[in-house]
PDB file of C-alpha atoms in Angstrom:
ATOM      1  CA  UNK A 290      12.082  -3.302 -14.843  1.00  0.00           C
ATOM      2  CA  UNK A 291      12.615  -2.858 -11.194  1.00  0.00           C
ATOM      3  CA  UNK A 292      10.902  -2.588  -7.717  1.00  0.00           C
ATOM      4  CA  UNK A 293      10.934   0.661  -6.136  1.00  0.00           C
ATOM      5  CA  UNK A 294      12.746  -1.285  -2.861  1.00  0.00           C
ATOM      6  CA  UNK A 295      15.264  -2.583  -5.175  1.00  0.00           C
ATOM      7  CA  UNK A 296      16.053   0.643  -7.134  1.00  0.00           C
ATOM      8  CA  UNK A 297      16.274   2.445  -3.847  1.00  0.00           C
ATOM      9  CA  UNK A 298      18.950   0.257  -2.717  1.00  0.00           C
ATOM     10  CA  UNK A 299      20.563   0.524  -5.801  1.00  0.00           C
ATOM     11  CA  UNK A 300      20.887   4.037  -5.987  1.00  0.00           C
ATOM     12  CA  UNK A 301      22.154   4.183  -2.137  1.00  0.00           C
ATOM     13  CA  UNK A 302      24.677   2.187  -3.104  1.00  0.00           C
ATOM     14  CA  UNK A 303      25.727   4.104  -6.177  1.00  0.00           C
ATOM     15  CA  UNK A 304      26.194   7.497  -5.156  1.00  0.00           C
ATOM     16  CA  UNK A 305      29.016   6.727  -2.852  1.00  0.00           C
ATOM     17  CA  UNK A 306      30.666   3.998  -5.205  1.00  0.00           C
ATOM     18  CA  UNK A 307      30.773   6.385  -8.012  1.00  0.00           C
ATOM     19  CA  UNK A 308      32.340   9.114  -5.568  1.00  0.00           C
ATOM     20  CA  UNK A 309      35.016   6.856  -4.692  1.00  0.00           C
ATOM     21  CA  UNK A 310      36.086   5.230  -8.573  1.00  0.00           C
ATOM     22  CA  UNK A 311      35.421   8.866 -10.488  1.00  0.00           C
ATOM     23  CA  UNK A 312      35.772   7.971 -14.365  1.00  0.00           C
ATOM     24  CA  UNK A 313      34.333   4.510 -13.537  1.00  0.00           C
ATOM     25  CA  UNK A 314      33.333   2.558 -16.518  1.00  0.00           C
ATOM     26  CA  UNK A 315      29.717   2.722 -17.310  1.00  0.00           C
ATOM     27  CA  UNK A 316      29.286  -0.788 -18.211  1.00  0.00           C
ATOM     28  CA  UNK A 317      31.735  -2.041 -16.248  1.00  0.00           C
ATOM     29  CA  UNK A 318      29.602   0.009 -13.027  1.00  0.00           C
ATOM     30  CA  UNK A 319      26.011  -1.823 -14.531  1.00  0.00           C
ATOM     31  CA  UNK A 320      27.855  -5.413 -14.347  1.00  0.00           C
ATOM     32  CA  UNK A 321      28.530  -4.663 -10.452  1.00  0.00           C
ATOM     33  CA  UNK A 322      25.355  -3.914  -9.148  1.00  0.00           C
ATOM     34  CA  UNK A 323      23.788  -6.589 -11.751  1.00  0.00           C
ATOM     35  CA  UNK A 324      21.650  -4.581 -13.779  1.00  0.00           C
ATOM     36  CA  UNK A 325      21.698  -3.362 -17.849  1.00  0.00           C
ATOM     37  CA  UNK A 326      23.178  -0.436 -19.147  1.00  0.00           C
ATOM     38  CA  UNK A 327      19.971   1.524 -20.015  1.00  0.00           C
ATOM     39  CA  UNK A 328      18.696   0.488 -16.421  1.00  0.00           C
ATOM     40  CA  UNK A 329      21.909   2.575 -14.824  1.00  0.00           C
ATOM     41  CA  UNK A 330      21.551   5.246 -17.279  1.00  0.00           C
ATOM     42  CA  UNK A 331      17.645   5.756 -16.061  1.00  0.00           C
ATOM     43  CA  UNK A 332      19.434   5.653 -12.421  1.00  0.00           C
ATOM     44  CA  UNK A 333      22.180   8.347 -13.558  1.00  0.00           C
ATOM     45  CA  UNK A 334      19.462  10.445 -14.915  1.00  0.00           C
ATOM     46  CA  UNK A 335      17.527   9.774 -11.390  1.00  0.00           C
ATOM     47  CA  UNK A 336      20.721  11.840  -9.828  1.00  0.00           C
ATOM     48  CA  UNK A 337      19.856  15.210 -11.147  1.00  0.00           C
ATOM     49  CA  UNK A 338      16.419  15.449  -9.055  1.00  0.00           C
ATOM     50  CA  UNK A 339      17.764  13.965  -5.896  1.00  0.00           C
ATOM     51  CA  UNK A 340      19.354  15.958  -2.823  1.00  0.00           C
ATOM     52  CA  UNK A 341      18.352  18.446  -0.386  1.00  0.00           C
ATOM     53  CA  UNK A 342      15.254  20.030  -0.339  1.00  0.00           C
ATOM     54  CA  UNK A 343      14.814  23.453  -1.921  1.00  0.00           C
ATOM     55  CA  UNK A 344      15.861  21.951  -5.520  1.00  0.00           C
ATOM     56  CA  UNK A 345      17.995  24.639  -6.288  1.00  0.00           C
ATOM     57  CA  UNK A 346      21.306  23.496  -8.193  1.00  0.00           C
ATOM     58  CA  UNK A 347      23.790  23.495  -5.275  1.00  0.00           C
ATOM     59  CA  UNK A 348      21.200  21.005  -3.596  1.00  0.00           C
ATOM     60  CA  UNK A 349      21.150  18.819  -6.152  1.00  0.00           C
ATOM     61  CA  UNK A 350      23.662  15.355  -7.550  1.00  0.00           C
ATOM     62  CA  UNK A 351      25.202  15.959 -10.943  1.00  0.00           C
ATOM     63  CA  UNK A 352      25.774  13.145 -13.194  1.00  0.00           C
ATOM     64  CA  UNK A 353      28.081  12.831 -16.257  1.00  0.00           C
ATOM     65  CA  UNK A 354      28.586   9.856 -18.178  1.00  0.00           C
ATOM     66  CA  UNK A 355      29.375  10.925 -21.823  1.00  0.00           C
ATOM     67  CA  UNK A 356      32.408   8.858 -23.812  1.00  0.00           C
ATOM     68  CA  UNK A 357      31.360   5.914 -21.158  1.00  0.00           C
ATOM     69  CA  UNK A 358      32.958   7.200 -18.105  1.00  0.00           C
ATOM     70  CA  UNK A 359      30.712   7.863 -15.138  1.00  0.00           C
ATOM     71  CA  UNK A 360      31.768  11.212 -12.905  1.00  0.00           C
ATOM     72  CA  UNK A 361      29.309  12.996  -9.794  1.00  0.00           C
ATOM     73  CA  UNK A 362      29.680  16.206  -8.242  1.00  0.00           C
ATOM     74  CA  UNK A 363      28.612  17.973  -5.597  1.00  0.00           C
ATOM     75  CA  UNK A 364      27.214  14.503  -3.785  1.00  0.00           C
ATOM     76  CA  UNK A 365      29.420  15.521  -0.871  1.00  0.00           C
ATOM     77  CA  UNK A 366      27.528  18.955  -0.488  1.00  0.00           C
ATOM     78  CA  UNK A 367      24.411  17.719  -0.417  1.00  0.00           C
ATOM     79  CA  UNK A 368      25.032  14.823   2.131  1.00  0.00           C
ATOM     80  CA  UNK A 369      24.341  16.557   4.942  1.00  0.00           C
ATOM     81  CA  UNK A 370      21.883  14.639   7.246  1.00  0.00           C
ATOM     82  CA  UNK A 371      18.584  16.523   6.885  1.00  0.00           C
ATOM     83  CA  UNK A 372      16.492  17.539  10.717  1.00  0.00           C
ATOM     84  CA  UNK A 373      12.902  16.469  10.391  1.00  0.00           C
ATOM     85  CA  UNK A 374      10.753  19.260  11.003  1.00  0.00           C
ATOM     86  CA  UNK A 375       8.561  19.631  13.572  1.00  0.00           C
ATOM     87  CA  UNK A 376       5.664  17.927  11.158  1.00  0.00           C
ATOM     88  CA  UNK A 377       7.343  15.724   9.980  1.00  0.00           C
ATOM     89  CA  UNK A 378       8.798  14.414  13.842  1.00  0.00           C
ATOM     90  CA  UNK A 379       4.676  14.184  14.771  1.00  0.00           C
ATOM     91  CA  UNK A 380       3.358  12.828  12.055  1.00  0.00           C
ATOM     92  CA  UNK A 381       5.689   9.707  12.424  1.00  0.00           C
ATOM     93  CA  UNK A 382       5.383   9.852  16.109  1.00  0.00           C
ATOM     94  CA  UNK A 383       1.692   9.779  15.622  1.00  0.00           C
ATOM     95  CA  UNK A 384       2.055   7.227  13.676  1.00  0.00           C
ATOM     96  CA  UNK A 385       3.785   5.060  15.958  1.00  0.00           C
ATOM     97  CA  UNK A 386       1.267   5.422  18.445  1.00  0.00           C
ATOM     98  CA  UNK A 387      -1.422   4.417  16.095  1.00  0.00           C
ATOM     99  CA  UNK A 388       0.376   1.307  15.134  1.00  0.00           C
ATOM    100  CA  UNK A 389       0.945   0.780  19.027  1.00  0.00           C
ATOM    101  CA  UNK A 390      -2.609   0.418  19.389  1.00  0.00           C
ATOM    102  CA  UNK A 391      -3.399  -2.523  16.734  1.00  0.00           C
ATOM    103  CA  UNK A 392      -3.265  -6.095  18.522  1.00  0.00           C
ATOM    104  CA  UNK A 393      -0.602  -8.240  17.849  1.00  0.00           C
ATOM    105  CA  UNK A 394       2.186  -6.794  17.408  1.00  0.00           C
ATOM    106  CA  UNK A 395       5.504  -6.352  19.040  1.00  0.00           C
ATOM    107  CA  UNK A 396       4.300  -3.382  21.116  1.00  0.00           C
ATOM    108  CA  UNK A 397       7.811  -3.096  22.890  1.00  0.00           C
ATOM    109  CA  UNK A 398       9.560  -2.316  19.894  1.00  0.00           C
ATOM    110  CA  UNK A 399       7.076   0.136  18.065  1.00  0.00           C
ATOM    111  CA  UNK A 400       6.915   2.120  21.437  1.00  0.00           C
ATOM    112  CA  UNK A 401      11.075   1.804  21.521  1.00  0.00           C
ATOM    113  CA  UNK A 402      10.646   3.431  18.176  1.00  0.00           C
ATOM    114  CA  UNK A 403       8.852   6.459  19.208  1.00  0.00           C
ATOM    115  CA  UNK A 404      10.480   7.105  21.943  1.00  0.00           C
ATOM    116  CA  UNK A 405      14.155   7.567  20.080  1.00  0.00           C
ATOM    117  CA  UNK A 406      11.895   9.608  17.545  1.00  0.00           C
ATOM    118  CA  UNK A 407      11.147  12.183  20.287  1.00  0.00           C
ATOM    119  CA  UNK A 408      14.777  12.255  21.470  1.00  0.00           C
ATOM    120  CA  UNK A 409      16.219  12.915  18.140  1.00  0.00           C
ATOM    121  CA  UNK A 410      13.657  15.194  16.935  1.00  0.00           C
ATOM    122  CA  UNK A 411      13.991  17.307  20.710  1.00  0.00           C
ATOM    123  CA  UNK A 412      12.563  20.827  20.636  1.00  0.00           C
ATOM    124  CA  UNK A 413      11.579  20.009  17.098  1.00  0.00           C
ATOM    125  CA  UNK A 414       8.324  17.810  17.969  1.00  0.00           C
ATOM    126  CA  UNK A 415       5.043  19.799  18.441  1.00  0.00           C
ATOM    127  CA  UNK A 416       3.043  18.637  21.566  1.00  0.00           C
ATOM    128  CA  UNK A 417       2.243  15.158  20.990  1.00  0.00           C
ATOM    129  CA  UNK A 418      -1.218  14.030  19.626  1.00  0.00           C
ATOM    130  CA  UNK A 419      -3.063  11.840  22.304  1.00  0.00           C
ATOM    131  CA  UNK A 420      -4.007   9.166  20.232  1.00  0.00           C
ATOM    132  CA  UNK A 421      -7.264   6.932  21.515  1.00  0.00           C
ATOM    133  CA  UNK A 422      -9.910   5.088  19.103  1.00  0.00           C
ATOM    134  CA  UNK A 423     -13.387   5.547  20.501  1.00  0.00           C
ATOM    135  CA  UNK A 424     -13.999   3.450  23.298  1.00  0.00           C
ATOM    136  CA  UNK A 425     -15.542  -0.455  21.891  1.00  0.00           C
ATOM    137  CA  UNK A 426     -17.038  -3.173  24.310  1.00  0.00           C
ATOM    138  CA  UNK A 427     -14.467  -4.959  25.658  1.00  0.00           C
ATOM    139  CA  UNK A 428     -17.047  -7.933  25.497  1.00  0.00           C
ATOM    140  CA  UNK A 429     -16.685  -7.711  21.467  1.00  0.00           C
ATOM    141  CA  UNK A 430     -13.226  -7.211  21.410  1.00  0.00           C
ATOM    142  CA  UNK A 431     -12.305 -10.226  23.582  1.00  0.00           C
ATOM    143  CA  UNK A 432     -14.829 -12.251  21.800  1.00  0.00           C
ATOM    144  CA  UNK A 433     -13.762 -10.873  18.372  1.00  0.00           C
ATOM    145  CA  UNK A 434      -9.963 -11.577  19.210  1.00  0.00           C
ATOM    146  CA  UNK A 435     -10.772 -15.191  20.182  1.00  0.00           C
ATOM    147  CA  UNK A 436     -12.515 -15.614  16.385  1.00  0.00           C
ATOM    148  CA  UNK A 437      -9.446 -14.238  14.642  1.00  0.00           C
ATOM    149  CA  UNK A 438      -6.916 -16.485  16.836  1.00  0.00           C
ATOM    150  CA  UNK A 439      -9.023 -19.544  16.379  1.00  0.00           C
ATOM    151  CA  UNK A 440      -9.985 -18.728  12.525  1.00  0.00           C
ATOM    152  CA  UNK A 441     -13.535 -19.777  13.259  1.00  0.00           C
ATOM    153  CA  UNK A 442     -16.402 -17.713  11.285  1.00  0.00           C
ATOM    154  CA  UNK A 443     -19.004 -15.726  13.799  1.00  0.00           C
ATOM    155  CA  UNK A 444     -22.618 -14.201  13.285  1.00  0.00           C
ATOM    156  CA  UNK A 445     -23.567 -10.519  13.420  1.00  0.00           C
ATOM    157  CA  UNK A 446     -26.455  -8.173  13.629  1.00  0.00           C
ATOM    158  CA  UNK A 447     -25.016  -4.957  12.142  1.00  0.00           C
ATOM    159  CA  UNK A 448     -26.563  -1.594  11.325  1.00  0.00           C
ATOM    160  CA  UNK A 449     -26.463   0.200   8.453  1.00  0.00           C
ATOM    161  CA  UNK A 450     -26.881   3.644   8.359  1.00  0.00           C
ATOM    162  CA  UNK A 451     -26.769   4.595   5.042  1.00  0.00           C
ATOM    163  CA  UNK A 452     -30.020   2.636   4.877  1.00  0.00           C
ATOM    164  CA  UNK A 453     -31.252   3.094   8.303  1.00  0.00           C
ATOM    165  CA  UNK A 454     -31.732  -1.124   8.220  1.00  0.00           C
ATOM    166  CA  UNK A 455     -30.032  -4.033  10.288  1.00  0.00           C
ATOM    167  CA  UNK A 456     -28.551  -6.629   8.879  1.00  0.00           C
ATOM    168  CA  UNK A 457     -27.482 -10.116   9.897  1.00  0.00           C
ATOM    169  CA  UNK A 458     -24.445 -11.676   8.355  1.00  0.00           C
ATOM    170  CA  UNK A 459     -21.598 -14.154   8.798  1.00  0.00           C
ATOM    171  CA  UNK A 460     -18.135 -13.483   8.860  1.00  0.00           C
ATOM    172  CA  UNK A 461     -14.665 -14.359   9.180  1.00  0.00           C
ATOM    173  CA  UNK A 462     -12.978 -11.915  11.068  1.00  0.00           C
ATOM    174  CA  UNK A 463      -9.585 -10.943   9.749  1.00  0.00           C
ATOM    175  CA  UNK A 464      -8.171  -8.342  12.061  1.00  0.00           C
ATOM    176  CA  UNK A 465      -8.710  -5.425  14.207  1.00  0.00           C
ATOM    177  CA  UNK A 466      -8.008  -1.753  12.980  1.00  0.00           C
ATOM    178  CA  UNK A 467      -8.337   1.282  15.275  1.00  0.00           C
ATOM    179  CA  UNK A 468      -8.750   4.664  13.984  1.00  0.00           C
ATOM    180  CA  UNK A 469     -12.103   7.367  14.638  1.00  0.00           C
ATOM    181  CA  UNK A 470     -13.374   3.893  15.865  1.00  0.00           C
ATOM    182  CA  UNK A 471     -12.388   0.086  15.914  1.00  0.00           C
ATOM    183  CA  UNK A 472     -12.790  -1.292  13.065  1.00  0.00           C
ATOM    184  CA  UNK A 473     -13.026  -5.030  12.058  1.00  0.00           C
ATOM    185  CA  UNK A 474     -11.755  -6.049   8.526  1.00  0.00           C
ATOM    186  CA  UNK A 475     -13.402  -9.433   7.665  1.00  0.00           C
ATOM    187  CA  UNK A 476     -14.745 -11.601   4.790  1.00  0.00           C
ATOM    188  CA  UNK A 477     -18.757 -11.532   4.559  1.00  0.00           C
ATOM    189  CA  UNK A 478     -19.982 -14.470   2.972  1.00  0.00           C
ATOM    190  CA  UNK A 479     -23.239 -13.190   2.198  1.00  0.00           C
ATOM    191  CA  UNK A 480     -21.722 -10.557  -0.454  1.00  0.00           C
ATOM    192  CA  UNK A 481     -18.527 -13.243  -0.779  1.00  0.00           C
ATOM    193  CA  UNK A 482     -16.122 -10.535  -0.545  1.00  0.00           C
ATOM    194  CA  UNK A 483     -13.831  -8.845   1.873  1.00  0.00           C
ATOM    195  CA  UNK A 484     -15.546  -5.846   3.801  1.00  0.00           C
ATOM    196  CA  UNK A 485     -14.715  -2.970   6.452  1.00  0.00           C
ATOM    197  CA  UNK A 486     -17.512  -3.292   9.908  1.00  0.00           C
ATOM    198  CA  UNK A 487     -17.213  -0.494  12.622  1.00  0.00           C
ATOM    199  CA  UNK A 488     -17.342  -2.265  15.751  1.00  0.00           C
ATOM    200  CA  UNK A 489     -19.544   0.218  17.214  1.00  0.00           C
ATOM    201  CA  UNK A 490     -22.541  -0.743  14.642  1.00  0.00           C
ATOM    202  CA  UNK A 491     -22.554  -4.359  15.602  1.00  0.00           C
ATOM    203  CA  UNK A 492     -25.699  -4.557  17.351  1.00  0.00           C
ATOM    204  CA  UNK A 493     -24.958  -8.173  18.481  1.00  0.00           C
ATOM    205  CA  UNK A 494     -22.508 -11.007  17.731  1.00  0.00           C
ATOM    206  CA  UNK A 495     -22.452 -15.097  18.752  1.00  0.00           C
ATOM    207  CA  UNK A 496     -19.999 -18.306  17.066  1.00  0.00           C
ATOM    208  CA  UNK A 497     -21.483 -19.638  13.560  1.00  0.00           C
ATOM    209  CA  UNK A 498     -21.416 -22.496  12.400  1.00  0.00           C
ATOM    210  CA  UNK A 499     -20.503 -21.633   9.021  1.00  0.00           C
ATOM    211  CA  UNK A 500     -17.061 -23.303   8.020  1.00  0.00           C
ATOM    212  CA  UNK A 501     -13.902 -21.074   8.478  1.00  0.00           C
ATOM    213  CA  UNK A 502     -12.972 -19.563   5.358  1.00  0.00           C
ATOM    214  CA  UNK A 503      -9.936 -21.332   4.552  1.00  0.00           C
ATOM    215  CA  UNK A 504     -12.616 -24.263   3.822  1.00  0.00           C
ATOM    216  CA  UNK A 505     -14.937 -21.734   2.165  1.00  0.00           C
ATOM    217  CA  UNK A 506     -15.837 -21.719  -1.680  1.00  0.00           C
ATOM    218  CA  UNK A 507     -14.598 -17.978  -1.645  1.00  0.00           C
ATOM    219  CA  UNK A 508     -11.302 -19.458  -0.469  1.00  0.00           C
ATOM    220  CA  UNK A 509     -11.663 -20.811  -4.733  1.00  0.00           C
ATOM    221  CA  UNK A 510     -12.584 -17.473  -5.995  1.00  0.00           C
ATOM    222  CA  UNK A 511      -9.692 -15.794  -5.059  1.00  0.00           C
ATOM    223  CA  UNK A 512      -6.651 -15.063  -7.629  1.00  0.00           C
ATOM    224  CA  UNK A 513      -3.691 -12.806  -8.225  1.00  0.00           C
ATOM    225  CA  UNK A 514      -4.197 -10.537 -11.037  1.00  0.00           C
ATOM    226  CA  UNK A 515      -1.047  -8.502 -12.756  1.00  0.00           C
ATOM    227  CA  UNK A 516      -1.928  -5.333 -14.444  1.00  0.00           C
ATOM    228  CA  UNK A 517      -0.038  -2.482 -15.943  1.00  0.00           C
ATOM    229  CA  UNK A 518      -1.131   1.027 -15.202  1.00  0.00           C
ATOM    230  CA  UNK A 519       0.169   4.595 -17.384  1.00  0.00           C
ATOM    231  CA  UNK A 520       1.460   7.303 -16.042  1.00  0.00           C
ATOM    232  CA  UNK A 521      -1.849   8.848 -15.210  1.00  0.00           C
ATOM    233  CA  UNK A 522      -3.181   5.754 -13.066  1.00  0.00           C
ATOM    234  CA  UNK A 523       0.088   4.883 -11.859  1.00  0.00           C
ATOM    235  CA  UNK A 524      -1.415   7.033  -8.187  1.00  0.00           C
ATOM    236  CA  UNK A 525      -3.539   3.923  -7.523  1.00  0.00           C
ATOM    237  CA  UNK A 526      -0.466   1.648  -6.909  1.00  0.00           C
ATOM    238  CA  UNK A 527      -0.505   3.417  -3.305  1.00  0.00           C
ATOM    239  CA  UNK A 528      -3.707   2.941  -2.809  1.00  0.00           C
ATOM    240  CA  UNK A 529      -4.561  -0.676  -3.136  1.00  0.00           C
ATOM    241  CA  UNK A 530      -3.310  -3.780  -1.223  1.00  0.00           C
ATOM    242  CA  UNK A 531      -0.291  -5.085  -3.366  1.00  0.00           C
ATOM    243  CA  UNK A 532       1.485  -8.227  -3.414  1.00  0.00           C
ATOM    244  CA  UNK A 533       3.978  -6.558  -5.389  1.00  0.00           C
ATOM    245  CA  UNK A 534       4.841  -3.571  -7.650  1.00  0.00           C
ATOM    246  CA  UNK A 535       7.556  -2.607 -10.509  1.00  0.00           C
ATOM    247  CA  UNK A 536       7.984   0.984 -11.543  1.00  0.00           C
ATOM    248  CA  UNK A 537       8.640   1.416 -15.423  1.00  0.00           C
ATOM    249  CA  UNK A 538      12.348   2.116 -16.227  1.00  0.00           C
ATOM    250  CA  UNK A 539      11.851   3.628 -19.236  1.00  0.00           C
ATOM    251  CA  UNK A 540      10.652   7.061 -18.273  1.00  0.00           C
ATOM    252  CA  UNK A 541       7.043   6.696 -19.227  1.00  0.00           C
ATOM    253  CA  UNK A 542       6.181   6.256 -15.633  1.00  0.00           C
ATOM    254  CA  UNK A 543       3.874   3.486 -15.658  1.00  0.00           C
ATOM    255  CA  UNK A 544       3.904   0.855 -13.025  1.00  0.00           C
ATOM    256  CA  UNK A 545       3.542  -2.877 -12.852  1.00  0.00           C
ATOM    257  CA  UNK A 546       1.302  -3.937  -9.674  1.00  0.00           C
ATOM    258  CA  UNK A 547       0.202  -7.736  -8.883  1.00  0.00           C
ATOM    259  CA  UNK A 548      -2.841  -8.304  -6.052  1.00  0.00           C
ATOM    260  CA  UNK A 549      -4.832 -10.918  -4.962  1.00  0.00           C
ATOM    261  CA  UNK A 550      -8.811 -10.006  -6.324  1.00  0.00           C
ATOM    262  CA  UNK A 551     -10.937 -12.041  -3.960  1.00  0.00           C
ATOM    263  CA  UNK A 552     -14.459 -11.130  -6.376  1.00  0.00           C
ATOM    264  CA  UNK A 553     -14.372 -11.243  -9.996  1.00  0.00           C
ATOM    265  CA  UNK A 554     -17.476  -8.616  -9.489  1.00  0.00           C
ATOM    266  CA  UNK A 555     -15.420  -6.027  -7.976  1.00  0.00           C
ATOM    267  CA  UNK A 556     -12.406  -6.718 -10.062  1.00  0.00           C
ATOM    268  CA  UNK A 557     -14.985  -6.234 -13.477  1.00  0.00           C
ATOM    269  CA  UNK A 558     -16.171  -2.234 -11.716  1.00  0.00           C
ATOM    270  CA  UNK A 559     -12.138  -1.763 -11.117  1.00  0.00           C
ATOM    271  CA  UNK A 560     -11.931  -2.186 -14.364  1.00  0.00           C
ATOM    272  CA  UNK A 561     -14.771  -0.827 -15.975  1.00  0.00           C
ATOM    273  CA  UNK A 562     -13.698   2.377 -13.188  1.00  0.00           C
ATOM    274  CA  UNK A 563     -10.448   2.618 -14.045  1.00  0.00           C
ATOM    275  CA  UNK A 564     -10.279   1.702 -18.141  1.00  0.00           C
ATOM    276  CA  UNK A 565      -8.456   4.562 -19.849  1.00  0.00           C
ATOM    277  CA  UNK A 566      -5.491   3.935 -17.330  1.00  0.00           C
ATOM    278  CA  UNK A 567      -5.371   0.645 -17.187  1.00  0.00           C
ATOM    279  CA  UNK A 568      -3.199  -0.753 -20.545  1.00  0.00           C
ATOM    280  CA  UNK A 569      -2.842  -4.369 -19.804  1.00  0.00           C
ATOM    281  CA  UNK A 570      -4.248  -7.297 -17.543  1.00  0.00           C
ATOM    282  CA  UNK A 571      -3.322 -11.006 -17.776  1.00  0.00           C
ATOM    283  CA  UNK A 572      -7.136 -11.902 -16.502  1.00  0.00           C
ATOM    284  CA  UNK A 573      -9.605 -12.395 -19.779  1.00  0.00           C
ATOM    285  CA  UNK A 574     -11.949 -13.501 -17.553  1.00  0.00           C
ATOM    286  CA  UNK A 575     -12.043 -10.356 -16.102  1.00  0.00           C
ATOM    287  CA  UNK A 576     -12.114  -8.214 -19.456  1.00  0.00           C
ATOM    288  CA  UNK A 577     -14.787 -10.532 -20.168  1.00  0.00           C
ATOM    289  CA  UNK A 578     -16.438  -9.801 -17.064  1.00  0.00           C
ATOM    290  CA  UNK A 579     -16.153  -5.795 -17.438  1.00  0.00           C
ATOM    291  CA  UNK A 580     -17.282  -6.014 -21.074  1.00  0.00           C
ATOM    292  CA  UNK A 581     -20.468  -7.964 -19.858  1.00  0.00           C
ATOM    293  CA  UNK A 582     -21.101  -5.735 -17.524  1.00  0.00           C
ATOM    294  CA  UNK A 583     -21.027  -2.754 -19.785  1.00  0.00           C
ATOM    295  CA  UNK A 584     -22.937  -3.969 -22.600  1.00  0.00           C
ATOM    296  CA  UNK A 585     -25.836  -4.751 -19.841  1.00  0.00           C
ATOM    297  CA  UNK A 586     -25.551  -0.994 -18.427  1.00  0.00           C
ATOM    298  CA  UNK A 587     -25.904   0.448 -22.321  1.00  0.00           C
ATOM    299  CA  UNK A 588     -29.438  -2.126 -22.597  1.00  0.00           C
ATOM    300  CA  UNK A 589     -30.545  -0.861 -19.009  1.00  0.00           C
ATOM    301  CA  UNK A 590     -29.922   2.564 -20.320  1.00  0.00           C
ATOM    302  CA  UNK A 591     -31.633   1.818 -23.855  1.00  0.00           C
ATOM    303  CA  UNK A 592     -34.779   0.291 -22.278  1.00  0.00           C
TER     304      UNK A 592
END
């Protein structure tokens, strides 16, 4: 099993070795880029859905490799660089300007970016989205960008609209994300897990006292968890926060993903959520957790 990065790279590499040693020795062709011989077969087969777009068979890579020797064709034709169209050009140029806007990072070089983006993609880019998260009070930003630099854990008033009810809490501010409106991603140590605030529903803020929370208990409760999703479940691997992630090479199309779970409660729901794709986990505590959990909805339910 391999990452997607790593397979990528692979198969970059292989399409324009196996143009220049046609009849190439299958295993011999595995031993150089390091992997098995089923593992390069799964790339070969890989070949026949990659090219141009329009999928039609002159856009396409064919791949032979029967008797053991490895021969492409038509990887030449379908080389030609490819013009992003005018969606595509904003979309990443939009983008770009949203990253711009997050705070601390190498603004030079993500504005460099964009700016090549619209040269290359010329007549091609529509009229540029302006991009500008609703205004926030520079007061909380300054004072919510000292927190994050200096780790330290501050109090909030913050409303909640669902329930029309204002709540205090203490948190440890992570970082700032801007979007419809700024947004704050921090730990809450009331609920002891990580959670999303919208700077414009923080009715008031000042320092805590509480310890930072690389000294905090829920520092303890964190853990990596590795689970392996089907085919049908493999869609949440792009929508959680991943330490890391290994497609299936055996065409079944299930994927590998490892996170960090920083609540055993909201791992137990994932679980509980997500069951009939999920086909294994190395966290009994969790299973344990999930199955708990259940067997107290079916009493509440019973009662």
């Amino acid at each position: 099993m391999s990452s997607a990065r790593e397979r990528l790279t692979r198969l970059l590499s292989l399409v324009p070795y196996l143009d220049a040693h046609p009849g190439v020795d299958l295993q011999e062709t595995a031993d150089y880029f390091g992997v098995d011989a089923a593992t390069l077969i799964d790339d070969l087969q890989l070949l026949f859905v990659t090219g141009r777009p329009g999928h039609m068979p002159d856009d396409l890579i064919d791949a032979s490799w029967e008797g053991g020797k490895i021969y492409i064709s038509n990887a030449e034709e379908v080389s030609v660089p490819v013009r992003l169209s005018a969606e595509e050009a904003g979309v990443l140029v939009l983008a770009l300007d949203l990253i711009d806007l997050i705070p601390g990072l190498d603004a030079e070089a993500v504005r460099t970016a964009a700016g090549k983006l619209r040269q290359a993609a010329g007549e091609n880019l529509h009229t540029p989205v302006e991009v500008s998260p609703l205004p926030a009070d520079e007061e909380l930003m300054e004072f919510l960008r000292s927190a994050i630099a200096a780790e330290s854990a501050v109090s909030i008033d913050y409303y909640v609209a669902s329930r029309d009810e204002l709540t205090s809490r203490v948190i440890a501010p992570h970082r700032l994300v801007p979007g419809a409106d700024w947004y704050l991603d921090a730990w809450c140590y009331e609920v002891q897990a990580p959670r999303r605030f919208a700077l414009s529903k923080i009715r008031s803020w000042k320092p805590a006292s509480h310890p930072p929370l690389s000294a905090a208990s829920a520092q303890d409760t964190s853990r990596e968890v590795t689970m392996r999703l089907s085919a049908d479940g493999a869609w949440l691997a792009d929508e959680l926060e991943l330490l890391d992630r290994e497609y299936s090479v055996n065409g079944d199309g299930s994927v590998s993903i490892r996170m960090v779970v920083h609540s055993l409660d909201w791992l137990s729901r994932f679980l509980l959520c997500h069951a009939d794709v999920i086909a294994e986990i190395d966290d009994p505590e969790a299973i344990a957790a999930a199955l708990e959990r259940l067997e107290d909805e079916r009493h509440s339910r019973t009662a």
